[in-house]
Short mmCIF file of C-alpha atoms and ligand atoms in Angstrom, two decimals:
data_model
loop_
_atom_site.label_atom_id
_atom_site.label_comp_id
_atom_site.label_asym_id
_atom_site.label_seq_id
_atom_site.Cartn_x
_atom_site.Cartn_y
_atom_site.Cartn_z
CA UNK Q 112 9.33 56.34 -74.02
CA UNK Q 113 9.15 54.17 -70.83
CA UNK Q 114 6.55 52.28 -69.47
CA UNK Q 115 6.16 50.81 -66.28
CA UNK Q 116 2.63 48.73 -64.76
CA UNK Q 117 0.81 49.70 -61.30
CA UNK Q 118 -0.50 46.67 -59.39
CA UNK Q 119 -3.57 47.87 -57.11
CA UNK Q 120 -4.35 46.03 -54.34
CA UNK Q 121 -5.96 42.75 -54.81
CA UNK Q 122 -9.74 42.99 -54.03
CA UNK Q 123 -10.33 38.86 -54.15
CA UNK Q 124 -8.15 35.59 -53.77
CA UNK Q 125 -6.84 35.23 -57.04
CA UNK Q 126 -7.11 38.18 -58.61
CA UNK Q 127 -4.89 41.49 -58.83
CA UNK Q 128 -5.26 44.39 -61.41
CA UNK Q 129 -2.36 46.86 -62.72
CA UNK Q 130 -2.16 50.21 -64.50
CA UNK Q 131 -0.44 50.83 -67.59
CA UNK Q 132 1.51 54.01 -67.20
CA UNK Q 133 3.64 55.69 -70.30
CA UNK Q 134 6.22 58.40 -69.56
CA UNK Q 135 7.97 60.50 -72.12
CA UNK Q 136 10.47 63.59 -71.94
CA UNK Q 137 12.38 64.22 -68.93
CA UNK Q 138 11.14 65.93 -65.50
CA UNK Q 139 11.67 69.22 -64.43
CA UNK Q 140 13.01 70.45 -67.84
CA UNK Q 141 9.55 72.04 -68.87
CA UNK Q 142 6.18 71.64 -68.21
CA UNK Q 143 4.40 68.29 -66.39
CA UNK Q 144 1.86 67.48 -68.68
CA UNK Q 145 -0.97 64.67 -67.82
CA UNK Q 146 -3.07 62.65 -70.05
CA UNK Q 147 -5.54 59.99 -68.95
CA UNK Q 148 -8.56 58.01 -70.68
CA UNK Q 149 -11.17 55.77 -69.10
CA UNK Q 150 -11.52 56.81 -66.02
CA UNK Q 151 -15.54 56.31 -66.64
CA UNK Q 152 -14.35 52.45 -68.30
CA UNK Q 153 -17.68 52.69 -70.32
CA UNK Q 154 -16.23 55.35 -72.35
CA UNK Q 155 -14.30 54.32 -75.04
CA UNK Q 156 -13.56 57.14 -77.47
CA UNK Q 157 -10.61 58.71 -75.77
CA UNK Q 158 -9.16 55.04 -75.25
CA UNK Q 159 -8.43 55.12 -78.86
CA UNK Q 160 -7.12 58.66 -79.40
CA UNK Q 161 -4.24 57.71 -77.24
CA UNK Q 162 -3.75 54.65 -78.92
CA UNK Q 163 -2.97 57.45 -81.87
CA UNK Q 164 -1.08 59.58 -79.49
CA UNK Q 165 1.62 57.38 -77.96
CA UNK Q 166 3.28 56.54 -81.31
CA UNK Q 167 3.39 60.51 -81.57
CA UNK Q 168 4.86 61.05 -78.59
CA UNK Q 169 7.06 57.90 -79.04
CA UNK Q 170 8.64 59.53 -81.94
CA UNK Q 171 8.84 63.33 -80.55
CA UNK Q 172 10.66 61.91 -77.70
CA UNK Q 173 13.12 59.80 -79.82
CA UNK Q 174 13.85 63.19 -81.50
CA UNK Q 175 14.15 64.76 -78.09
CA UNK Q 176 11.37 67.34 -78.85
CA UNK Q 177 9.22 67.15 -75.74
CA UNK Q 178 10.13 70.38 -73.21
CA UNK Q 179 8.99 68.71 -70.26
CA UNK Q 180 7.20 65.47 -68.88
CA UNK Q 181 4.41 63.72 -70.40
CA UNK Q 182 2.50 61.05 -68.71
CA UNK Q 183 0.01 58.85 -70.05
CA UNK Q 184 -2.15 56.49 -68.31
CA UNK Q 185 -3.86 54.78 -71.64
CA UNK Q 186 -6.63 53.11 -69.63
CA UNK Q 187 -7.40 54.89 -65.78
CA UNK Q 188 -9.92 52.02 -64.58
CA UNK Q 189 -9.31 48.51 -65.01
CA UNK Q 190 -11.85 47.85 -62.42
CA UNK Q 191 -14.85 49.50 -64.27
CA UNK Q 192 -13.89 47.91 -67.36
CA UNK Q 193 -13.86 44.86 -65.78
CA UNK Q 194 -17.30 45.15 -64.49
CA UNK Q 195 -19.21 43.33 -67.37
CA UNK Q 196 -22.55 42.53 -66.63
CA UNK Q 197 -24.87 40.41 -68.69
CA UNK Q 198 -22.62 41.84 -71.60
CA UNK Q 199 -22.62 45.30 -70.62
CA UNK Q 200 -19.88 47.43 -69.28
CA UNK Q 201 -20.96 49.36 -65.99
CA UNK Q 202 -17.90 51.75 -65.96
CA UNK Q 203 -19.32 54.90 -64.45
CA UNK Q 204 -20.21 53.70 -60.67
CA UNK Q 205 -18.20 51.29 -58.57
CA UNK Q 206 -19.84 47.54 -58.29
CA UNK Q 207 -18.82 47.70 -54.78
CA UNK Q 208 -20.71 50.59 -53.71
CA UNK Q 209 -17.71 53.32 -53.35
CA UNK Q 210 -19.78 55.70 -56.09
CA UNK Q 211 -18.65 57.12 -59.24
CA UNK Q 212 -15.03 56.51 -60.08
CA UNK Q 213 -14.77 60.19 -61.46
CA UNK Q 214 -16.03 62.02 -58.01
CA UNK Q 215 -14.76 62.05 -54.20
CA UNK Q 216 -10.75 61.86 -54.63
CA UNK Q 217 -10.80 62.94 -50.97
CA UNK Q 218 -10.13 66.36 -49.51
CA UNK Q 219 -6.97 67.54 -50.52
CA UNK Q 220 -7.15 71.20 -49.16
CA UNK Q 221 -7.68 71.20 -45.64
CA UNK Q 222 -4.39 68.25 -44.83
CA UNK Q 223 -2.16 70.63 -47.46
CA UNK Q 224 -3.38 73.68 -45.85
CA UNK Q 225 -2.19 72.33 -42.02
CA UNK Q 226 1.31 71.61 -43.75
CA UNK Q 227 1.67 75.37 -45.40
CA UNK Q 228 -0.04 77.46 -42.67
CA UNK Q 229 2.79 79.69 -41.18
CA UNK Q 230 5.40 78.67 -43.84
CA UNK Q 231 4.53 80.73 -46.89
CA UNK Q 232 6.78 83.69 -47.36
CA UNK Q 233 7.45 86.57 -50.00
CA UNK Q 234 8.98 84.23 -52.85
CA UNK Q 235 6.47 82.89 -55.12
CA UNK Q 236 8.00 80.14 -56.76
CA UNK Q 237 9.42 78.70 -53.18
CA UNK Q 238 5.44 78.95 -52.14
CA UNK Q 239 4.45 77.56 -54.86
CA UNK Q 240 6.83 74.46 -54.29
CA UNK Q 241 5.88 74.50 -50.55
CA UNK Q 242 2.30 73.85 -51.88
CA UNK Q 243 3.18 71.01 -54.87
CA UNK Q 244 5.54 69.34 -52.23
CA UNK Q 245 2.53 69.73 -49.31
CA UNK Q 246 -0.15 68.24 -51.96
CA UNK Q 247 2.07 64.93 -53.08
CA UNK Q 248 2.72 64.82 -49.23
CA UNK Q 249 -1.20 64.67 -49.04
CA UNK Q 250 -1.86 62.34 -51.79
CA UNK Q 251 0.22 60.09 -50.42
CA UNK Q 252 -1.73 59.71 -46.63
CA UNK Q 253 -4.71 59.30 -48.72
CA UNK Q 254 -6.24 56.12 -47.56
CA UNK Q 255 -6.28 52.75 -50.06
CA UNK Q 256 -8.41 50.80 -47.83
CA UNK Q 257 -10.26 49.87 -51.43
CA UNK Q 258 -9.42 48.77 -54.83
CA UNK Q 259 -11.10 52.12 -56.01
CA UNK Q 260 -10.03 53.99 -53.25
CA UNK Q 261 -6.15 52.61 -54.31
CA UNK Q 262 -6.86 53.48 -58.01
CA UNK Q 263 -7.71 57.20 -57.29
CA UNK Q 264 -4.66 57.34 -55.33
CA UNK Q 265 -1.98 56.28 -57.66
CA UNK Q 266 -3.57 58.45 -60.65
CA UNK Q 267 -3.47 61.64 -58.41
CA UNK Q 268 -0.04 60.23 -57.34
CA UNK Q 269 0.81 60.55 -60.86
CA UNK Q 270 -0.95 63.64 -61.73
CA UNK Q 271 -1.13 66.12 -58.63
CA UNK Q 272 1.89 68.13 -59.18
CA UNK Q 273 1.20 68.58 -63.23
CA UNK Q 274 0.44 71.72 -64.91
CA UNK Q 275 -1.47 70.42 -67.33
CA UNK Q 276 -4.27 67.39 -66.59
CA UNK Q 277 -6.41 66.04 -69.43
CA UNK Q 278 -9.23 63.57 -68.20
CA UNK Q 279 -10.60 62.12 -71.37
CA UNK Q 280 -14.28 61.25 -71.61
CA UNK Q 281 -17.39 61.12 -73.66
CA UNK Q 282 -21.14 61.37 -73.50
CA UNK Q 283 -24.11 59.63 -74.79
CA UNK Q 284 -24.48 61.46 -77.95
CA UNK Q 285 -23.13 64.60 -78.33
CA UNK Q 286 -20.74 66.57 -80.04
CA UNK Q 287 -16.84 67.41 -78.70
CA UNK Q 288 -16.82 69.48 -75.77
CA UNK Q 289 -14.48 70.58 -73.24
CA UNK Q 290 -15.34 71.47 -69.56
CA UNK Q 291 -13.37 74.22 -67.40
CA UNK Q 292 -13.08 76.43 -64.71
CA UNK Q 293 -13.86 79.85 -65.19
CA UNK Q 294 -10.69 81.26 -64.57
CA UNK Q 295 -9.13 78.69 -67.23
CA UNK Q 296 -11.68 80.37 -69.69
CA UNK Q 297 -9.06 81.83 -72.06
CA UNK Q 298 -6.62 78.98 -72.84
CA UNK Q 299 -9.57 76.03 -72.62
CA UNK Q 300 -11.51 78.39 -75.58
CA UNK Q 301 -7.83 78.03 -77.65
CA UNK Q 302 -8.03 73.97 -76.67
CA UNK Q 303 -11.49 73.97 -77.98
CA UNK Q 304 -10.06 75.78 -81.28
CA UNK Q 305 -7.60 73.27 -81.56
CA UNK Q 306 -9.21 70.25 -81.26
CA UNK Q 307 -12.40 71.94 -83.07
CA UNK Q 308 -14.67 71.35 -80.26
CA UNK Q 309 -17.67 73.79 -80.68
CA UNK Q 310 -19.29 73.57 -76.67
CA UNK Q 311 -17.02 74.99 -73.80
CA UNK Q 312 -18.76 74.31 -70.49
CA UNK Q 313 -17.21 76.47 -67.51
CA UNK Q 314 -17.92 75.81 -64.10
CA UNK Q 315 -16.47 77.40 -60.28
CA UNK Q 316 -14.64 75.71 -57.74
CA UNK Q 317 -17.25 75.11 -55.41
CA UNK Q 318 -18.80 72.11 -54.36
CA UNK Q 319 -18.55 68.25 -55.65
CA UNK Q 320 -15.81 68.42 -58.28
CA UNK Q 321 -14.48 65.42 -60.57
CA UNK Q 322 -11.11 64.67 -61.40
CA UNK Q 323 -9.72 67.57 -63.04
CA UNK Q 324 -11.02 69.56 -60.37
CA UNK Q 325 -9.72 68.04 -57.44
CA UNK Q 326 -6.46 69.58 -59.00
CA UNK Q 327 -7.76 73.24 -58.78
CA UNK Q 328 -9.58 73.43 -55.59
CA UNK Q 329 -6.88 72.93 -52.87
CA UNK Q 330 -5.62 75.81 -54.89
CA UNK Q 331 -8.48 77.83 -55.38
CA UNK Q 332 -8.91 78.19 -51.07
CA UNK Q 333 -5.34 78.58 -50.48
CA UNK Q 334 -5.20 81.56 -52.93
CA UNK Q 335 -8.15 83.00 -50.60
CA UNK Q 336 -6.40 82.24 -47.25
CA UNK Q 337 -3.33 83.43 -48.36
CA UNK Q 338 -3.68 86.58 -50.66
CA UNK Q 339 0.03 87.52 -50.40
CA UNK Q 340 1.73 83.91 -50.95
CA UNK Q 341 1.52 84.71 -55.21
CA UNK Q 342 -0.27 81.45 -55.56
CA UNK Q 343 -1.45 80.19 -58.82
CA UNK Q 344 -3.24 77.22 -59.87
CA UNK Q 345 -1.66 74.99 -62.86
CA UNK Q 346 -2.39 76.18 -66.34
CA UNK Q 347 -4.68 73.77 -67.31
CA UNK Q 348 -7.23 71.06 -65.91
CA UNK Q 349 -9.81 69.92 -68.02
CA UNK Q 350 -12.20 67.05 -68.81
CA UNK Q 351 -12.23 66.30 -72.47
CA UNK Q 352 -15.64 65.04 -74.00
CA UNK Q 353 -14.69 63.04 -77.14
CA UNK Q 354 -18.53 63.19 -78.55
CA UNK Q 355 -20.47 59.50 -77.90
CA UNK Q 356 -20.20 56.57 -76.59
CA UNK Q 357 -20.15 54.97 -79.72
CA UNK Q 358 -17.63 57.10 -81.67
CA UNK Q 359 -14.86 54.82 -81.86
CA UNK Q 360 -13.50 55.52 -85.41
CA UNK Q 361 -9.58 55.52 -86.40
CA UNK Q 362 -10.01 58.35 -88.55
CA UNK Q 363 -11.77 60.53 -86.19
CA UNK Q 364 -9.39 59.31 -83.48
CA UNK Q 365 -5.90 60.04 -85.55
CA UNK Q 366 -7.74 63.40 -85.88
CA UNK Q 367 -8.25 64.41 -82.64
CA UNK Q 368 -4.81 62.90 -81.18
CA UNK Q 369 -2.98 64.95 -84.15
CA UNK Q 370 -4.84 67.48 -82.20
CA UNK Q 371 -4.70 67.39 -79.03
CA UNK Q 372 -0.50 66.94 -80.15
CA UNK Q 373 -0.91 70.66 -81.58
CA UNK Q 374 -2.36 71.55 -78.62
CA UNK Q 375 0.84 70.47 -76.88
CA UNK Q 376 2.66 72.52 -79.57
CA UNK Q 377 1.00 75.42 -79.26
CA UNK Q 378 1.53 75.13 -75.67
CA UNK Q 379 5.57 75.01 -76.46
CA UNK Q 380 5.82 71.54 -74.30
CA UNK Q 381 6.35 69.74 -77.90
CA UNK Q 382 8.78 71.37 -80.49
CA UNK Q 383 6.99 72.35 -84.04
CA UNK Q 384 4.12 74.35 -85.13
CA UNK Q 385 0.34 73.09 -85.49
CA UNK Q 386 -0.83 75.88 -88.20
CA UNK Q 387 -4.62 77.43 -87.77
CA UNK Q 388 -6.74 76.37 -85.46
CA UNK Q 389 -9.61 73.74 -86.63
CA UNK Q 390 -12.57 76.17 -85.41
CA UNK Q 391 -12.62 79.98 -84.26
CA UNK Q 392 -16.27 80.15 -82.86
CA UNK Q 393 -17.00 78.02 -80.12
CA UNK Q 394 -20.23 78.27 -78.05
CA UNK Q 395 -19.19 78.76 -74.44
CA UNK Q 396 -21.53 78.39 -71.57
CA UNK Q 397 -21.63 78.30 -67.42
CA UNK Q 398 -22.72 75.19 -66.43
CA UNK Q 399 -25.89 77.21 -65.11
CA UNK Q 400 -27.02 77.94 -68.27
CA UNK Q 401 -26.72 74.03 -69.70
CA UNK Q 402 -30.19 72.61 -69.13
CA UNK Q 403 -30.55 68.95 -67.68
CA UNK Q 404 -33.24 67.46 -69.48
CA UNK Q 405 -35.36 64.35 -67.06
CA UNK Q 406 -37.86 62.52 -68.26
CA UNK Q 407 -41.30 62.98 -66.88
CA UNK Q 408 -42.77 60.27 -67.97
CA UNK Q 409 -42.07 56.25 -68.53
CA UNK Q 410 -42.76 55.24 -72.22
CA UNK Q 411 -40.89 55.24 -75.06
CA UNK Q 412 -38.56 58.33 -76.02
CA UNK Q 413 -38.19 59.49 -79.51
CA UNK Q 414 -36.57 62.65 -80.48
CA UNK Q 415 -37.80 64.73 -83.18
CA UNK Q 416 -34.91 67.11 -83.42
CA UNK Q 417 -30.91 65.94 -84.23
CA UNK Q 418 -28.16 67.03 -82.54
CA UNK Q 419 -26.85 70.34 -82.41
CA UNK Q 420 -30.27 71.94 -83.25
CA UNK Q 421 -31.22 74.89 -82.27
CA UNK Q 422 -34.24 75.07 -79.89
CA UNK Q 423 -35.64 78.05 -78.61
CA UNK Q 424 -37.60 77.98 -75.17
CA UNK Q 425 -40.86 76.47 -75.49
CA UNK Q 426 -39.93 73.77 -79.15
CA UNK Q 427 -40.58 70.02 -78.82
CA UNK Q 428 -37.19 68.11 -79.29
CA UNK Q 429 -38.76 65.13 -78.38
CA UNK Q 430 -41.77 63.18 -77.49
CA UNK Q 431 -42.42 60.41 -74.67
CA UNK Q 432 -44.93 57.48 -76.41
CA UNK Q 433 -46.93 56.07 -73.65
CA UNK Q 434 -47.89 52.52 -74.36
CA UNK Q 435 -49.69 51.82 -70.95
CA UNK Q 436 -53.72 53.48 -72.35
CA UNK Q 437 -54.68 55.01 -75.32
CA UNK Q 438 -53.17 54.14 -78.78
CA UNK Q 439 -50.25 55.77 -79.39
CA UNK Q 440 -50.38 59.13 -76.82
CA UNK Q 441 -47.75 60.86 -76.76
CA UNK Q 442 -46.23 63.70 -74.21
CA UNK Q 443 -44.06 66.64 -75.43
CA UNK Q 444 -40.55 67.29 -74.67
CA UNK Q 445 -39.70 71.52 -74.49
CA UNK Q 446 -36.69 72.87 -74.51
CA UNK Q 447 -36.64 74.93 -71.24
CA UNK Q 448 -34.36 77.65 -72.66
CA UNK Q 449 -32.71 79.13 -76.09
CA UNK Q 450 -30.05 76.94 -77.07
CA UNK Q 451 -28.41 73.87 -78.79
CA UNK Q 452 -28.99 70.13 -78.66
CA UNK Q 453 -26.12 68.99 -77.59
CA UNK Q 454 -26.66 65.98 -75.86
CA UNK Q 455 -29.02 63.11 -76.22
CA UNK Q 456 -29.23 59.75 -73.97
CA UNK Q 457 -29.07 56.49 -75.24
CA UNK Q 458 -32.04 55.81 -73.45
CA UNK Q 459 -35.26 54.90 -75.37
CA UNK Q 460 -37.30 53.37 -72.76
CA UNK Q 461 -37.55 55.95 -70.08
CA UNK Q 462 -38.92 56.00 -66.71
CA UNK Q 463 -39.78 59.64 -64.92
CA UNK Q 464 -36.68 61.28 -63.44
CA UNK Q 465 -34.24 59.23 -66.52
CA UNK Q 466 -31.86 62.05 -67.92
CA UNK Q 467 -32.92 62.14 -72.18
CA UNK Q 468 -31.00 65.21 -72.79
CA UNK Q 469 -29.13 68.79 -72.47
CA UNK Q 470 -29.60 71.87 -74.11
CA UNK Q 471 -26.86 74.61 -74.02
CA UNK Q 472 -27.88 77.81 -73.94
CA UNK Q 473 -25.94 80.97 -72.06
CA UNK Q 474 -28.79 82.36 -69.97
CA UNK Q 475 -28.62 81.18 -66.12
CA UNK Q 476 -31.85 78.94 -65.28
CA UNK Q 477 -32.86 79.45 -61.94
CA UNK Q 478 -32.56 75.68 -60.85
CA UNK Q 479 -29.31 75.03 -62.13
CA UNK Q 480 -27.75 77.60 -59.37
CA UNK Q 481 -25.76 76.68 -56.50
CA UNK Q 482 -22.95 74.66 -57.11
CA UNK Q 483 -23.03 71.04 -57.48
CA UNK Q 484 -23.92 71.12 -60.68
CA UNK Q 485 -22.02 68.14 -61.71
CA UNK Q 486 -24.24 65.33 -62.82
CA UNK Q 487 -23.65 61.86 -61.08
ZN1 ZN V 1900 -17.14 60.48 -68.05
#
């Protein structure tokens, strides 16, 4: 194991913060494998499953049983953690106005695509080299006029040319889920069995992506412009939900780094065996058919139903208590399709247009189509 710190740019007289970056096994003798937490510094589950997982990988490596690369950035945002206010941390959305730290990692397709254009041949694997070599060469013209625009740089720096990328996250409420890409369906269901994650959200290319998309989608157009180059995407790029904001418990955490380790087992990049997978069914969605619940009212929310219900179209999962008339008056909440309770806001005082939950279902709705689907 080696470790080595990042300083970002300094953003005020004084002050200057650094990344904490982990590296185990040895490059270019397997599979690059990636591994973040944080990068939304108001979620704090997945911050603690790597605490669980370096020791792990620590000992694996001492025993030389990593095939590959492993890099671990244990905390992705210092600046969003460091954005206390009045004693809460505002970790999704940059203080200084640059957005949310998990969107707008710049375009990487259209600079690699100018550097490629006219030298792709017959040989796959030299394409495919042409392509990783063309995307660190992008990465690194990326500008860092900004402390967050600096900080997205050095973690696709450090992640751009791996096969693997886990972004670790976590909701409100909710139970484990994992999102993908459709065409990652297959081996994101057996990461879901692993870590015994019930909800699989899949999503396309198109549009806004987050960070484990901005991985796929220089990919994704350079397969379409060239058809004949053998192109493929890395294996794997996923954002890992690690259930609530709140869920910060050892045991749960040993749990889920023990598997997400069998994970990298199964995958062959660590030598041993994980046994059965934690959970065969998992409930897999398009990101179409997972319902965006807003509030329509302001008042006090109260849900009536717990998570991971059931609702068909049409139940009340929840009720909105006005306190601004009549005594006590209260205004339904319907599920808007068949499907589970899967995520509830913190929220209890609401104001119209406030996001109080989502219900995942597998039918289309009509106004979750056309890309973009990713929630700010
Ligand atoms: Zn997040």
């Amino acid at each position: 194991m080696r470790s080595e710190r990042l300083a970002l740019m300094s953003p005020s007289p004084g002050t200057r913060r650094e990344l904490l970056v982990y590296r185990f096994g040895k490059s270019g003798t397997g599979p690059k494998v990636y591994i973040q937490a944080g990068l939304h510094a108001d979620e704090w589950p997945g911050l603690l499953v790597v605490q669980h997982l370096l020791p792990m990988l620590a000992d694996a490596d001492a025993r030389e049983q990593i095939k590959g690369e492993i890099i671990v950035v244990p905390y992705a945002n210092p600046i969003g953690m460091g954005q206390n206010v009045f004693g809460y941390v505002a970790g999704r959305f940059d203080l200084t106005g640059t957005g949310n730290f998990n969107r707008n990692f710049g375009d990487l397709y259209q600079d690699t695509y100018r550097q490629v254009d006219g030298r792709l041949g017959e040989n796959a694997e030299e394409n495919k080299q042409l392509v990783i070599q063309a995307l660190k060469n992008t990465v690194a013209n990326l500008p860092s006029d900004t402390e967050s625009a600096a900080l997205k740089k050095i973690l696709l720096g450090l992640s751009i040319d791996a096969d693997y990328v886990f972004d670790l996250h976590c909701d409100d409420r909710t139970s484990g889920h994992v999102y993908c890409v459709d065409n990652q369906l297959e081996i994101a269901t057996a990461l879901c069995q692993r870590l015994g994650f019930r909800y699989l959200f899949t999503e396309d290319l198109n549009g806004i992506v987050a960070f484990d998309g901005t991985h796929l989608q220089p990919w994704h157009w350079l397969q379409k412009d060239f058809p004949r180059a053998g192109l493929h995407m890395p294996p794997l790029a996923v954002t890992i939900e690690y259930r609530g904001q709140y869920d910060v418990e050892d045991q749960v955490a040993s749990d889920d780094a023990r598997n997400l380790f069998g994970f990298l087992m199964d995958r062959g990049i660590v030598s041993g065996e994980a046994g059965e997978p934690v959970l065969k069914e998992i409930w897999i969605s398009s990101l179409q058919a997972v319902d965006t619940m807003y509030a329509e009212t302001t008042g006090l929310l109260v849900f009536s139903e717990k998570l991971d219900t059931w609702l068909n179209k049409g139940d009340i999962f929840a009720e909105i208590v006005l306190l601004d008339g009549e005594p006590n008056q209260r205004v339904p909440c319907r599920a808007r399709t068949n499907g589970y309770l899967m995520g509830l806001s913190h929220r209890r005082l609401v104001r119209p247009g406030d996001q109080i939950a989502k219900v995942a279902g597998q039918e289309p709705l009509s106004h979750r189509m056309g890309g973009n689907l990713l929630q700010l």
